[in-house]
Each structure stands twice: as C-alpha cells, then as structure tokens.
Amino acid sequence: MDFSFTPEQQAIQNAVTQLCARFDSKYWLERDTDGAFPHAFHEAIAKSGWLGVAMPTQYGGAGLGITEAALMMQAISESGAGFSGASSVHMNIFGLNPVVVFGNEEQKQRWLPPLIRGEEKACFAVTEPNSGLNTAKLGTTARRDGDRYVLRGQKIWISTAQVASKMLILARTRSPAPDERPTAGLSLFYTDLDRRFVEVREIDKMGRKAVDSNLLFIEELPVPEQDRIGADGKGFDYILHGLNPERILIAAEAIGLGRAALKRAVAYANERVVFDRPIGQNQAIQHPLARCWMELAAAELMVFKAAALYDRGEPCGAESNAAKYLAAEACFRACETAMLTHGGMGYAKEYHIERYLREAMIPRLAPVSPQLILCFIAEKVLGLPKSY
Ligand SMILES: Cc1cc2nc3c(=O)[nH]c(=O)nc-3n(C[C@H](O)[C@H](O)[C@H](O)COP(=O)(O)OP(=O)(O)OC[C@H]3O[C@@H](n4cnc5c(N)ncnc54)[C@H](O)[C@@H]3O)c2cc1C
C-alpha cells in the first residue's frame, strides 16, 4: 500500500496548478457575475493538451488513467476555479468514455480528436423532467426511419448545451422484452446538437452561472445510424460503464473546492483581529476548520482508492459512490465553515466564499443524489433488500 503520488503525477498537479494561476479569482467572479462561458480557460486547457489526459494516445490523448484525470480536476477546482472551471471541461475529460470503449474505429477517428483539441464541445443528455433518477423510465424516443433515427423528447439540466456542438444522448429505441431489465431498449447516440430541431432553454440557477444548464426540447431530430454507439438497445449498459469514473472526477472536483474554501478561511482566521487577537486563536474557530481538513483528507483517500482500483481494472462501484458522497459532504461542510469563519464578510462576493458555497451544492445533487448512493451501499455492499 503506497499512498504517495508518482513524480509524474505530482508534475501533472503542478503544471495544472500553474496554468490555472493565470485565471485568478477575479476572473471567476466576473464569469459568475456575467454568466459568460469561460472560453479563454477552456482554450488554455485544450492548448496545453490536458483535455485528452485520459484519452487514448492514437487519437491525440495522453493515455493516462483516471487517477491523473482526478488529480487534474482537483487542481483546477482547488485553484479557485471551483465548479465554474471544472464543469467547463468536465465532459471533455471522460464523457466520451463510451465511445472509447464501445465505439467503432471510424467513430473514434471522427469524434475524439476534435474534442481533445478543444475544437468541439459536447454535452451529456440523460436526465429528463418526468423520470428523474429512474433512468428506466426515460421518455425520449429514437424512432427508426430507414438508415437513420428520429429523436423526440425532453431533457433537463443538460450542462454546456448553450456552447456545445455535440451531444451524447440516451433515448429509447424499443420497449424492453418481458424477460429483459427495464433499462433494455435504451440506445446511446453521439450526434450534432442541431438547433433547428432542438430548442435549448437555459435554467436560471443558484450557482456556477458561467456553465449553463438547460432544458432541451427535441422535435424530430434526425440522427444517422453511424452516430449510434454500439448495439441498439444496449445504451444503458454503456453509460453504466462510465458512471464510476464520473463519480470519481466529481468527487475530486469537490475536494478541490473544499480545499480552496478552507485555505481562504485559514488565511482570514489568521488575519482578522477581534477582541485584540486573531479570531483563529479561538478554539471555536480552529476546531471546525481542523475537522474540515480531516474530512477532506479522508474523502480524498477514498477518491484515490477508487481511482486506483478503476485504473487496475478492478471493481470500484462501492468506493466510487462512497468517494462521491464523502467528498461532496466534506466540500459542503468546508464551504459552510469558511462562510461562518468569515462572519459577515463571508456573505460579500469579493471574498469568494458565497460563490463556493453555492457551487458546493452541485456535487451533492449531481450526477446522483446522496440518498441514492446510500441505497446503493445498503443494497450492494451490506446486502439489504433493494428499497426503490
Ligand atoms: C447543476 C446541475 C448540472 C447537471 N448537469 C447534468 C447534465 O449535464 N446532464 C444530465 O443528464 N443531468 C444533469 N444534471 C441532473 C442531475 O444528474 C439530476 O438532477 C440528478 O440525477 C437528480 O435527479 P432529479 O433532479 O430528477 O431528482 P429526482 O429523481 O426528482 O429526486 C428528487 C429527490 O428525491 C430523492 N429520491 C427519489 N427517489 C428516491 C428513493 N427511492 N429513495 C430515496 N430518495 C429518493 C432523490 O435522492 C432526490 O433527493 C445536473 C443537475 C444539476 C443540479
């Protein structure tokens, strides 16, 4: 058991941290205020080759693992970019994993290089207004029409759809047979987000204003058969394959944000003098901060345990889910504690904590809720009856 990162992994952390230093807190506060997508940041990350960190080398990626991708995403978030920065590149890092694993050679050649070079942006369209976490009940349909499909339906919360030219989308091509699981019959497509057939309506939301989330109204969108990934009806299995790495990345991003909040809180606790001494000299201020450090460190161990298991090709469902849960809760507690440490100034935008606290809700809610993670652990790890 070796808990240290390799020199190569440390070099990744340092290089990403250095790159992110070009985008200071003022930049992120401005994006959070004007809501403009952080194109300059996305471009800088793409130009330095980081978008392909975990993508195969033959398509322009670096061929590294989810451990390196997690280190990179944590460093982005920890720089103060938080989820505004991390979510702007998140989909490019591992979103096309289903294409890497289940796509054919022609599709990989066509889709991966432009995404890795940052020329194309993609969004991931699964969630729907009427089915929520019950993916088996998705209502978006893909009707076969000769050598193409025609998609119809609604999606909700789809991040980056305002700036994306591509979307990875799950839609039902047929009903499940009586002996099949309810998720059978869902198919996965990677296709053009053609705005003539898809209305993209932005949701006014609590935080991460720079990275949009949207309602999609899909009306008779034609999708060529060549844009279907793998076999018809197997899309949910392909998505499942990418769920663990996605949870690991979100968890790493949450740790980064929690650390950014903690750093600011400690600095403020050392500087701010009330009753003739720094507020950080009071145990009522110190202890919650010390607890946040421990919770973040413990969650981080789970994140990198899950990443190491994934990179070795071993089962990592329990660890990935636990990492996402623990990291999101630790991140939220760190941001909340940072706010309380700052007193009134925590509520002022110029101290950045209120932005962090708003963003800290994202890893708690998405891509899966804490309740559903607890259900998963109870059932799959503890052997309790399925509750939903
Ligand atoms: C900022 C943001 C960005 C997002 N980006 C994307 C994206 O890019 N692409 C995408 O596809 N989706 C995206 N999502 C959607 C996100 O993944 C969903 O919001 C999430 O999966 C929860 O689904 P829901 O909102 O429909 O909750 P619901 O399914 O309506 O659930 C509501 C609440 O009820 C609880 N609940 C439901 N059933 C049970 C049960 N049986 N037992 C216990 N509790 C239960 C849930 O845990 C949850 O707390 C995003 C969401 C947010 C907030």
GROMACS .gro file of C-alpha atoms and ligand atoms in nm:
model
  441
    1MET     CA    1   0.000   0.000   0.000
    2ASP     CA    2   0.166   0.319  -0.118
    3PHE     CA    3  -0.016   0.646  -0.057
    4SER     CA    4   0.227   0.869  -0.247
    5PHE     CA    5   0.181   1.007  -0.595
    6THR     CA    6   0.450   0.932  -0.854
    7PRO     CA    7   0.680   1.215  -0.970
    8GLU     CA    8   0.485   1.216  -1.299
    9GLN     CA    9   0.154   1.258  -1.113
   10GLN     CA   10   0.299   1.537  -0.899
   11ALA     CA   11   0.425   1.705  -1.215
   12ILE     CA   12   0.068   1.695  -1.357
   13GLN     CA   13  -0.069   1.853  -1.040
   14ASN     CA   14   0.196   2.128  -1.051
   15ALA     CA   15   0.157   2.200  -1.422
   16VAL     CA   16  -0.223   2.229  -1.399
   17THR     CA   17  -0.195   2.446  -1.087
   18GLN     CA   18   0.046   2.677  -1.272
   19LEU     CA   19  -0.182   2.702  -1.574
   20CYS     CA   20  -0.483   2.778  -1.353
   21ALA     CA   21  -0.291   3.058  -1.178
   22ARG     CA   22  -0.341   3.258  -1.500
   23PHE     CA   23  -0.714   3.262  -1.421
   24ASP     CA   24  -0.743   3.426  -1.084
   25SER     CA   25  -1.041   3.462  -0.853
   26LYS     CA   26  -1.131   3.793  -1.017
   27TYR     CA   27  -1.172   3.609  -1.350
   28TRP     CA   28  -1.405   3.351  -1.194
   29LEU     CA   29  -1.604   3.612  -1.001
   30GLU     CA   30  -1.655   3.806  -1.326
   31ARG     CA   31  -1.772   3.490  -1.506
   32ASP     CA   32  -2.005   3.415  -1.215
   33THR     CA   33  -2.148   3.764  -1.246
   34ASP     CA   34  -2.180   3.797  -1.625
   35GLY     CA   35  -2.256   3.427  -1.686
   36ALA     CA   36  -2.024   3.411  -1.990
   37PHE     CA   37  -1.874   3.067  -2.059
   38PRO     CA   38  -1.502   3.061  -1.962
   39HIS     CA   39  -1.382   3.015  -2.322
   40ALA     CA   40  -1.032   3.151  -2.252
   41PHE     CA   41  -0.983   2.897  -1.974
   42HIS     CA   42  -1.119   2.609  -2.184
   43GLU     CA   43  -0.888   2.711  -2.468
   44ALA     CA   44  -0.582   2.729  -2.241
   45ILE     CA   45  -0.653   2.382  -2.100
   46ALA     CA   46  -0.706   2.243  -2.452
   47LYS     CA   47  -0.393   2.410  -2.595
   48SER     CA   48  -0.177   2.254  -2.326
   49GLY     CA   49  -0.315   1.912  -2.418
   50TRP     CA   50  -0.494   1.849  -2.089
   51LEU     CA   51  -0.836   1.770  -2.235
   52GLY     CA   52  -0.702   1.438  -2.362
   53VAL     CA   53  -0.540   1.338  -2.033
   54ALA     CA   54  -0.730   1.009  -2.010
   55MET     CA   55  -0.796   0.956  -2.382
   56PRO     CA   56  -0.603   0.702  -2.595
   57THR     CA   57  -0.277   0.827  -2.749
   58GLN     CA   58  -0.370   0.722  -3.105
   59TYR     CA   59  -0.644   0.990  -3.108
   60GLY     CA   60  -0.428   1.264  -2.959
   61GLY     CA   61  -0.474   1.191  -2.589
   62ALA     CA   62  -0.212   1.130  -2.322
   63GLY     CA   63  -0.332   0.776  -2.248
   64LEU     CA   64  -0.313   0.824  -1.871
   65GLY     CA   65  -0.559   0.696  -1.613
   66ILE     CA   66  -0.848   0.825  -1.409
   67THR     CA   67  -0.602   0.890  -1.124
   68GLU     CA   68  -0.423   1.152  -1.335
   69ALA     CA   69  -0.754   1.294  -1.460
   70ALA     CA   70  -0.877   1.323  -1.100
   71LEU     CA   71  -0.555   1.498  -0.994
   72MET     CA   72  -0.602   1.742  -1.279
   73MET     CA   73  -0.967   1.816  -1.200
   74GLN     CA   74  -0.890   1.857  -0.830
   75ALA     CA   75  -0.613   2.104  -0.914
   76ILE     CA   76  -0.848   2.306  -1.137
   77SER     CA   77  -1.113   2.328  -0.871
   78GLU     CA   78  -0.864   2.397  -0.590
   79SER     CA   79  -0.718   2.690  -0.784
   80GLY     CA   80  -1.035   2.881  -0.702
   81ALA     CA   81  -1.198   2.797  -1.034
   82GLY     CA   82  -1.427   2.561  -0.841
   83PHE     CA   83  -1.709   2.404  -1.039
   84SER     CA   84  -1.715   2.700  -1.280
   85GLY     CA   85  -1.376   2.585  -1.408
   86ALA     CA   86  -1.409   2.210  -1.356
   87SER     CA   87  -1.752   2.179  -1.521
   88SER     CA   88  -1.638   2.379  -1.824
   89VAL     CA   89  -1.401   2.095  -1.920
   90HIS     CA   90  -1.551   1.800  -1.729
   91MET     CA   91  -1.739   1.649  -2.025
   92ASN     CA   92  -1.429   1.659  -2.245
   93ILE     CA   93  -1.220   1.467  -1.994
   94PHE     CA   94  -1.407   1.143  -1.964
   95GLY     CA   95  -1.753   1.198  -2.112
   96LEU     CA   96  -1.669   1.016  -2.433
   97ASN     CA   97  -1.551   0.706  -2.250
   98PRO     CA   98  -1.845   0.509  -2.401
   99VAL     CA   99  -1.705   0.593  -2.746
  100VAL     CA  100  -1.354   0.483  -2.645
  101VAL     CA  101  -1.481   0.153  -2.505
  102PHE     CA  102  -1.780   0.070  -2.726
  103GLY     CA  103  -1.746   0.288  -3.038
  104ASN     CA  104  -1.608   0.160  -3.367
  105GLU     CA  105  -1.280   0.277  -3.522
  106GLU     CA  106  -1.448   0.517  -3.765
  107GLN     CA  107  -1.637   0.685  -3.479
  108LYS     CA  108  -1.326   0.722  -3.263
  109GLN     CA  109  -1.136   0.882  -3.554
  110ARG     CA  110  -1.427   1.115  -3.628
  111TRP     CA  111  -1.516   1.223  -3.273
  112LEU     CA  112  -1.222   1.201  -3.034
  113PRO     CA  113  -0.951   1.423  -3.194
  114PRO     CA  114  -1.171   1.740  -3.230
  115LEU     CA  115  -1.290   1.704  -2.870
  116ILE     CA  116  -0.938   1.653  -2.739
  117ARG     CA  117  -0.812   1.953  -2.938
  118GLY     CA  118  -1.092   2.161  -2.786
  119GLU     CA  119  -1.243   2.241  -3.127
  120GLU     CA  120  -1.572   2.076  -3.034
  121LYS     CA  121  -1.762   2.089  -2.709
  122ALA     CA  122  -2.007   1.823  -2.606
  123CYS     CA  123  -2.289   1.787  -2.357
  124PHE     CA  124  -2.432   1.477  -2.195
  125ALA     CA  125  -2.810   1.441  -2.211
  126VAL     CA  126  -2.960   1.179  -1.981
  127THR     CA  127  -3.183   1.342  -1.717
  128GLU     CA  128  -3.547   1.408  -1.805
  129PRO     CA  129  -3.815   1.614  -1.631
  130ASN     CA  130  -4.058   1.326  -1.593
  131SER     CA  131  -3.829   1.038  -1.495
  132GLY     CA  132  -3.567   1.190  -1.262
  133LEU     CA  133  -3.329   0.933  -1.119
  134ASN     CA  134  -3.538   0.649  -1.258
  135THR     CA  135  -3.349   0.621  -1.588
  136ALA     CA  136  -3.550   0.316  -1.693
  137LYS     CA  137  -3.849   0.547  -1.735
  138LEU     CA  138  -3.684   0.782  -1.988
  139GLY     CA  139  -3.943   0.913  -2.234
  140THR     CA  140  -3.720   1.038  -2.516
  141THR     CA  141  -3.766   0.810  -2.815
  142ALA     CA  142  -3.549   0.732  -3.117
  143ARG     CA  143  -3.773   0.605  -3.399
  144ARG     CA  144  -3.607   0.403  -3.675
  145ASP     CA  145  -3.656   0.561  -4.020
  146GLY     CA  146  -3.454   0.380  -4.290
  147ASP     CA  147  -3.082   0.433  -4.222
  148ARG     CA  148  -3.142   0.696  -3.960
  149TYR     CA  149  -3.325   0.754  -3.631
  150VAL     CA  150  -3.560   1.038  -3.545
  151LEU     CA  151  -3.540   1.163  -3.184
  152ARG     CA  152  -3.822   1.323  -2.988
  153GLY     CA  153  -3.849   1.418  -2.622
  154GLN     CA  154  -3.729   1.644  -2.344
  155LYS     CA  155  -3.413   1.655  -2.136
  156ILE     CA  156  -3.341   1.868  -1.832
  157TRP     CA  157  -3.033   2.007  -1.656
  158ILE     CA  158  -2.811   1.947  -1.956
  159SER     CA  159  -2.489   2.133  -1.882
  160THR     CA  160  -2.295   2.325  -2.151
  161ALA     CA  161  -2.570   2.279  -2.414
  162GLN     CA  162  -2.550   2.653  -2.489
  163VAL     CA  163  -2.193   2.618  -2.616
  164ALA     CA  164  -2.185   2.252  -2.727
  165SER     CA  165  -2.200   2.144  -3.090
  166LYS     CA  166  -2.230   1.775  -2.999
  167MET     CA  167  -2.436   1.574  -2.755
  168LEU     CA  168  -2.414   1.228  -2.606
  169ILE     CA  169  -2.777   1.130  -2.563
  170LEU     CA  170  -2.969   0.833  -2.428
  171ALA     CA  171  -3.305   0.757  -2.593
  172ARG     CA  172  -3.542   0.463  -2.610
  173THR     CA  173  -3.538   0.270  -2.940
  174ARG     CA  174  -3.766  -0.009  -2.824
  175SER     CA  175  -3.961  -0.135  -2.519
  176PRO     CA  176  -3.789  -0.395  -2.302
  177ALA     CA  177  -3.892  -0.755  -2.366
  178PRO     CA  178  -4.074  -0.923  -2.071
  179ASP     CA  179  -3.759  -1.117  -1.975
  180GLU     CA  180  -3.531  -0.810  -2.000
  181ARG     CA  181  -3.437  -0.544  -1.744
  182PRO     CA  182  -3.642  -0.219  -1.770
  183THR     CA  183  -3.333  -0.033  -1.896
  184ALA     CA  184  -3.303  -0.261  -2.201
  185GLY     CA  185  -3.403  -0.089  -2.523
  186LEU     CA  186  -3.226   0.239  -2.444
  187SER     CA  187  -2.969   0.336  -2.707
  188LEU     CA  188  -2.677   0.577  -2.693
  189PHE     CA  189  -2.601   0.831  -2.964
  190TYR     CA  190  -2.327   1.089  -3.012
  191THR     CA  191  -2.453   1.338  -3.262
  192ASP     CA  192  -2.476   1.701  -3.372
  193LEU     CA  193  -2.675   1.928  -3.145
  194ASP     CA  194  -2.870   2.064  -3.439
  195ARG     CA  195  -3.056   2.369  -3.309
  196ARG     CA  196  -3.307   2.354  -3.595
  197PHE     CA  197  -3.456   2.052  -3.416
  198VAL     CA  198  -3.350   2.114  -3.056
  199GLU     CA  199  -3.458   2.415  -2.855
  200VAL     CA  200  -3.207   2.483  -2.578
  201ARG     CA  201  -3.353   2.685  -2.293
  202GLU     CA  202  -3.120   2.790  -2.013
  203ILE     CA  203  -3.225   2.732  -1.650
  204ASP     CA  204  -3.167   3.025  -1.417
  205LYS     CA  205  -2.991   2.854  -1.129
  206MET     CA  206  -2.827   2.901  -0.789
  207GLY     CA  207  -2.457   2.884  -0.878
  208ARG     CA  208  -2.198   2.811  -1.149
  209LYS     CA  209  -2.355   3.075  -1.370
  210ALA     CA  210  -2.066   3.057  -1.621
  211VAL     CA  211  -2.150   2.698  -1.709
  212ASP     CA  212  -2.506   2.677  -1.832
  213SER     CA  213  -2.759   2.403  -1.760
  214ASN     CA  214  -3.061   2.367  -1.984
  215LEU     CA  215  -3.390   2.223  -2.082
  216LEU     CA  216  -3.377   2.057  -2.426
  217PHE     CA  217  -3.691   2.027  -2.636
  218ILE     CA  218  -3.613   1.774  -2.909
  219GLU     CA  219  -3.851   1.774  -3.204
  220GLU     CA  220  -3.794   1.520  -3.485
  221LEU     CA  221  -3.411   1.538  -3.468
  222PRO     CA  222  -3.267   1.320  -3.748
  223VAL     CA  223  -2.968   1.112  -3.635
  224PRO     CA  224  -2.774   0.895  -3.882
  225GLU     CA  225  -2.727   0.531  -3.785
  226GLN     CA  226  -2.349   0.589  -3.786
  227ASP     CA  227  -2.398   0.810  -3.480
  228ARG     CA  228  -2.528   0.524  -3.265
  229ILE     CA  229  -2.268   0.385  -3.023
  230GLY     CA  230  -2.253   0.007  -3.005
  231ALA     CA  231  -2.561  -0.210  -3.034
  232ASP     CA  232  -2.919  -0.091  -3.049
  233GLY     CA  233  -3.085  -0.117  -2.707
  234LYS     CA  234  -2.764  -0.150  -2.503
  235GLY     CA  235  -2.707   0.218  -2.430
  236PHE     CA  236  -2.772   0.198  -2.057
  237ASP     CA  237  -2.501  -0.068  -2.012
  238TYR     CA  238  -2.256   0.160  -2.192
  239ILE     CA  239  -2.346   0.453  -1.968
  240LEU     CA  240  -2.310   0.234  -1.658
  241HIS     CA  241  -1.953   0.160  -1.758
  242GLY     CA  242  -1.865   0.530  -1.733
  243LEU     CA  243  -2.051   0.604  -1.409
  244ASN     CA  244  -1.771   0.515  -1.170
  245PRO     CA  245  -1.506   0.736  -1.335
  246GLU     CA  246  -1.758   1.020  -1.350
  247ARG     CA  247  -1.826   0.989  -0.975
  248ILE     CA  248  -1.450   0.984  -0.908
  249LEU     CA  249  -1.395   1.303  -1.109
  250ILE     CA  250  -1.683   1.489  -0.944
  251ALA     CA  251  -1.550   1.380  -0.605
  252ALA     CA  252  -1.201   1.509  -0.687
  253GLU     CA  253  -1.353   1.839  -0.801
  254ALA     CA  254  -1.542   1.862  -0.470
  255ILE     CA  255  -1.224   1.801  -0.269
  256GLY     CA  256  -1.056   2.081  -0.466
  257LEU     CA  257  -1.335   2.327  -0.394
  258GLY     CA  258  -1.341   2.231  -0.024
  259ARG     CA  259  -0.965   2.289  -0.003
  260ALA     CA  260  -0.998   2.629  -0.172
  261ALA     CA  261  -1.258   2.732   0.085
  262LEU     CA  262  -1.050   2.600   0.375
  263LYS     CA  263  -0.741   2.789   0.254
  264ARG     CA  264  -0.931   3.116   0.242
  265ALA     CA  265  -1.086   3.050   0.585
  266VAL     CA  266  -0.750   2.981   0.746
  267ALA     CA  267  -0.598   3.293   0.594
  268TYR     CA  268  -0.888   3.504   0.719
  269ALA     CA  269  -0.877   3.342   1.066
  270ASN     CA  270  -0.510   3.437   1.094
  271GLU     CA  271  -0.561   3.795   0.975
  272ARG     CA  272  -0.886   3.909   1.129
  273VAL     CA  273  -0.838   4.059   1.473
  274VAL     CA  274  -1.137   4.089   1.710
  275PHE     CA  275  -1.117   4.127   2.090
  276ASP     CA  276  -0.747   4.210   2.038
  277ARG     CA  277  -0.645   3.875   1.890
  278PRO     CA  278  -0.678   3.685   1.566
  279ILE     CA  279  -1.013   3.504   1.553
  280GLY     CA  280  -0.817   3.188   1.463
  281GLN     CA  281  -0.679   3.182   1.816
  282ASN     CA  282  -1.023   3.080   1.941
  283GLN     CA  283  -1.087   2.708   1.950
  284ALA     CA  284  -1.445   2.767   1.837
  285ILE     CA  285  -1.293   2.889   1.509
  286GLN     CA  286  -0.997   2.645   1.496
  287HIS     CA  287  -1.176   2.319   1.564
  288PRO     CA  288  -1.434   2.332   1.285
  289LEU     CA  289  -1.151   2.414   1.041
  290ALA     CA  290  -0.940   2.126   1.170
  291ARG     CA  291  -1.241   1.896   1.133
  292CYS     CA  292  -1.287   2.011   0.770
  293TRP     CA  293  -0.923   1.932   0.697
  294MET     CA  294  -0.967   1.578   0.832
  295GLU     CA  295  -1.293   1.518   0.646
  296LEU     CA  296  -1.142   1.637   0.318
  297ALA     CA  297  -0.829   1.426   0.370
  298ALA     CA  298  -1.036   1.113   0.447
  299ALA     CA  299  -1.260   1.167   0.145
  300GLU     CA  300  -0.954   1.222  -0.073
  301LEU     CA  301  -0.816   0.882   0.031
  302MET     CA  302  -1.141   0.722  -0.086
  303VAL     CA  303  -1.127   0.916  -0.416
  304PHE     CA  304  -0.780   0.793  -0.498
  305LYS     CA  305  -0.851   0.440  -0.376
  306ALA     CA  306  -1.146   0.429  -0.617
  307ALA     CA  307  -0.929   0.575  -0.896
  308ALA     CA  308  -0.651   0.323  -0.835
  309LEU     CA  309  -0.899   0.033  -0.844
  310TYR     CA  310  -1.052   0.164  -1.167
  311ASP     CA  311  -0.712   0.208  -1.330
  312ARG     CA  312  -0.620  -0.151  -1.234
  313GLY     CA  313  -0.943  -0.276  -1.393
  314GLU     CA  314  -1.087  -0.390  -1.059
  315PRO     CA  315  -1.445  -0.340  -0.935
  316CYS     CA  316  -1.481   0.005  -0.778
  317GLY     CA  317  -1.857   0.071  -0.755
  318ALA     CA  318  -1.872   0.092  -0.375
  319GLU     CA  319  -1.557   0.305  -0.349
  320SER     CA  320  -1.656   0.542  -0.633
  321ASN     CA  321  -2.000   0.601  -0.484
  322ALA     CA  322  -1.858   0.640  -0.134
  323ALA     CA  323  -1.595   0.883  -0.266
  324LYS     CA  324  -1.861   1.098  -0.436
  325TYR     CA  325  -2.077   1.102  -0.122
  326LEU     CA  326  -1.796   1.171   0.126
  327ALA     CA  327  -1.623   1.431  -0.091
  328ALA     CA  328  -1.945   1.623  -0.161
  329GLU     CA  329  -2.038   1.634   0.208
  330ALA     CA  330  -1.683   1.732   0.312
  331CYS     CA  331  -1.677   2.002   0.045
  332PHE     CA  332  -2.010   2.145   0.158
  333ARG     CA  333  -1.905   2.146   0.524
  334ALA     CA  334  -1.575   2.320   0.435
  335CYS     CA  335  -1.754   2.591   0.236
  336GLU     CA  336  -2.014   2.642   0.508
  337THR     CA  337  -1.743   2.655   0.778
  338ALA     CA  338  -1.546   2.902   0.568
  339MET     CA  339  -1.855   3.123   0.547
  340LEU     CA  340  -1.905   3.110   0.926
  341THR     CA  341  -1.534   3.180   0.982
  342HIS     CA  342  -1.560   3.495   0.772
  343GLY     CA  343  -1.860   3.622   0.964
  344GLY     CA  344  -2.043   3.891   0.769
  345MET     CA  345  -1.770   3.919   0.508
  346GLY     CA  346  -1.837   3.561   0.403
  347TYR     CA  347  -2.159   3.693   0.255
  348ALA     CA  348  -1.978   3.952   0.042
  349LYS     CA  349  -1.898   3.842  -0.313
  350GLU     CA  350  -1.546   3.987  -0.301
  351TYR     CA  351  -1.439   3.715  -0.052
  352HIS     CA  352  -1.550   3.437  -0.295
  353ILE     CA  353  -1.685   3.212  -0.019
  354GLU     CA  354  -2.051   3.264  -0.100
  355ARG     CA  355  -1.976   3.157  -0.462
  356TYR     CA  356  -1.801   2.844  -0.335
  357LEU     CA  357  -2.092   2.763  -0.103
  358ARG     CA  358  -2.342   2.793  -0.389
  359GLU     CA  359  -2.126   2.566  -0.606
  360ALA     CA  360  -2.081   2.317  -0.320
  361MET     CA  361  -2.442   2.207  -0.365
  362ILE     CA  362  -2.369   2.074  -0.716
  363PRO     CA  363  -2.167   1.762  -0.621
  364ARG     CA  364  -2.427   1.680  -0.355
  365LEU     CA  365  -2.712   1.685  -0.609
  366ALA     CA  366  -2.549   1.554  -0.928
  367PRO     CA  367  -2.487   1.327  -1.105
  368VAL     CA  368  -2.662   1.115  -0.842
  369SER     CA  369  -2.818   1.213  -0.511
  370PRO     CA  370  -2.678   1.122  -0.167
  371GLN     CA  371  -2.992   0.921  -0.094
  372LEU     CA  372  -2.943   0.700  -0.398
  373ILE     CA  373  -2.578   0.642  -0.303
  374LEU     CA  374  -2.687   0.530   0.043
  375CYS     CA  375  -2.943   0.300  -0.123
  376PHE     CA  376  -2.665   0.154  -0.342
  377ILE     CA  377  -2.427   0.091  -0.050
  378ALA     CA  378  -2.708  -0.055   0.163
  379GLU     CA  379  -2.809  -0.296  -0.111
  380LYS     CA  380  -2.488  -0.385  -0.293
  381VAL     CA  381  -2.237  -0.372  -0.006
  382LEU     CA  382  -2.443  -0.454   0.301
  383GLY     CA  383  -2.681  -0.698   0.133
  384LEU     CA  384  -3.001  -0.526   0.246
  385PRO     CA  385  -3.319  -0.551   0.034
  386LYS     CA  386  -3.349  -0.311  -0.260
  387SER     CA  387  -3.555  -0.017  -0.137
  388TYR     CA  388  -3.657   0.158  -0.458
  389LIG     C1  389  -2.604   2.194  -1.181
  389LIG     C2  390  -2.653   2.064  -1.238
  389LIG     C3  391  -2.596   2.015  -1.354
  389LIG     C4  392  -2.643   1.896  -1.411
  389LIG     N1  393  -2.592   1.855  -1.531
  389LIG     C5  394  -2.647   1.745  -1.594
  389LIG     C6  395  -2.602   1.706  -1.725
  389LIG     O1  396  -2.512   1.767  -1.784
  389LIG     N2  397  -2.663   1.600  -1.785
  389LIG     C7  398  -2.764   1.530  -1.724
  389LIG     O2  399  -2.814   1.436  -1.784
  389LIG     N3  400  -2.808   1.566  -1.599
  389LIG     C8  401  -2.752   1.670  -1.533
  389LIG     N4  402  -2.796   1.707  -1.408
  389LIG     C9  403  -2.908   1.634  -1.348
  389LIG    C10  404  -2.872   1.555  -1.224
  389LIG     O3  405  -2.795   1.444  -1.257
  389LIG    C11  406  -3.006   1.520  -1.156
  389LIG     O4  407  -3.060   1.640  -1.104
  389LIG    C12  408  -2.990   1.417  -1.050
  389LIG     O5  409  -2.958   1.295  -1.111
  389LIG    C13  410  -3.118   1.403  -0.967
  389LIG     O6  411  -3.229   1.383  -1.050
  389LIG     P1  412  -3.362   1.469  -1.027
  389LIG     O7  413  -3.321   1.610  -1.015
  389LIG     O8  414  -3.460   1.437  -1.134
  389LIG     O9  415  -3.415   1.419  -0.888
  389LIG     P2  416  -3.541   1.327  -0.858
  389LIG    O10  417  -3.525   1.193  -0.922
  389LIG    O11  418  -3.666   1.405  -0.884
  389LIG    O12  419  -3.527   1.308  -0.699
  389LIG    C14  420  -3.557   1.413  -0.609
  389LIG    C15  421  -3.511   1.374  -0.469
  389LIG    O13  422  -3.582   1.256  -0.428
  389LIG    C16  423  -3.490   1.158  -0.385
  389LIG     N5  424  -3.540   1.024  -0.417
  389LIG    C17  425  -3.603   0.985  -0.531
  389LIG     N6  426  -3.634   0.853  -0.522
  389LIG    C18  427  -3.588   0.810  -0.402
  389LIG    C19  428  -3.587   0.684  -0.334
  389LIG     N7  429  -3.641   0.576  -0.389
  389LIG     N8  430  -3.530   0.677  -0.213
  389LIG    C20  431  -3.475   0.787  -0.156
  389LIG     N9  432  -3.472   0.909  -0.215
  389LIG    C21  433  -3.529   0.919  -0.335
  389LIG    C22  434  -3.362   1.189  -0.461
  389LIG    O14  435  -3.249   1.132  -0.395
  389LIG    C23  436  -3.363   1.340  -0.463
  389LIG    O15  437  -3.311   1.387  -0.340
  389LIG    C24  438  -2.748   1.824  -1.346
  389LIG    C25  439  -2.804   1.873  -1.228
  389LIG    C26  440  -2.758   1.992  -1.173
  389LIG    C27  441  -2.823   2.045  -1.048
   0.00000   0.00000   0.00000
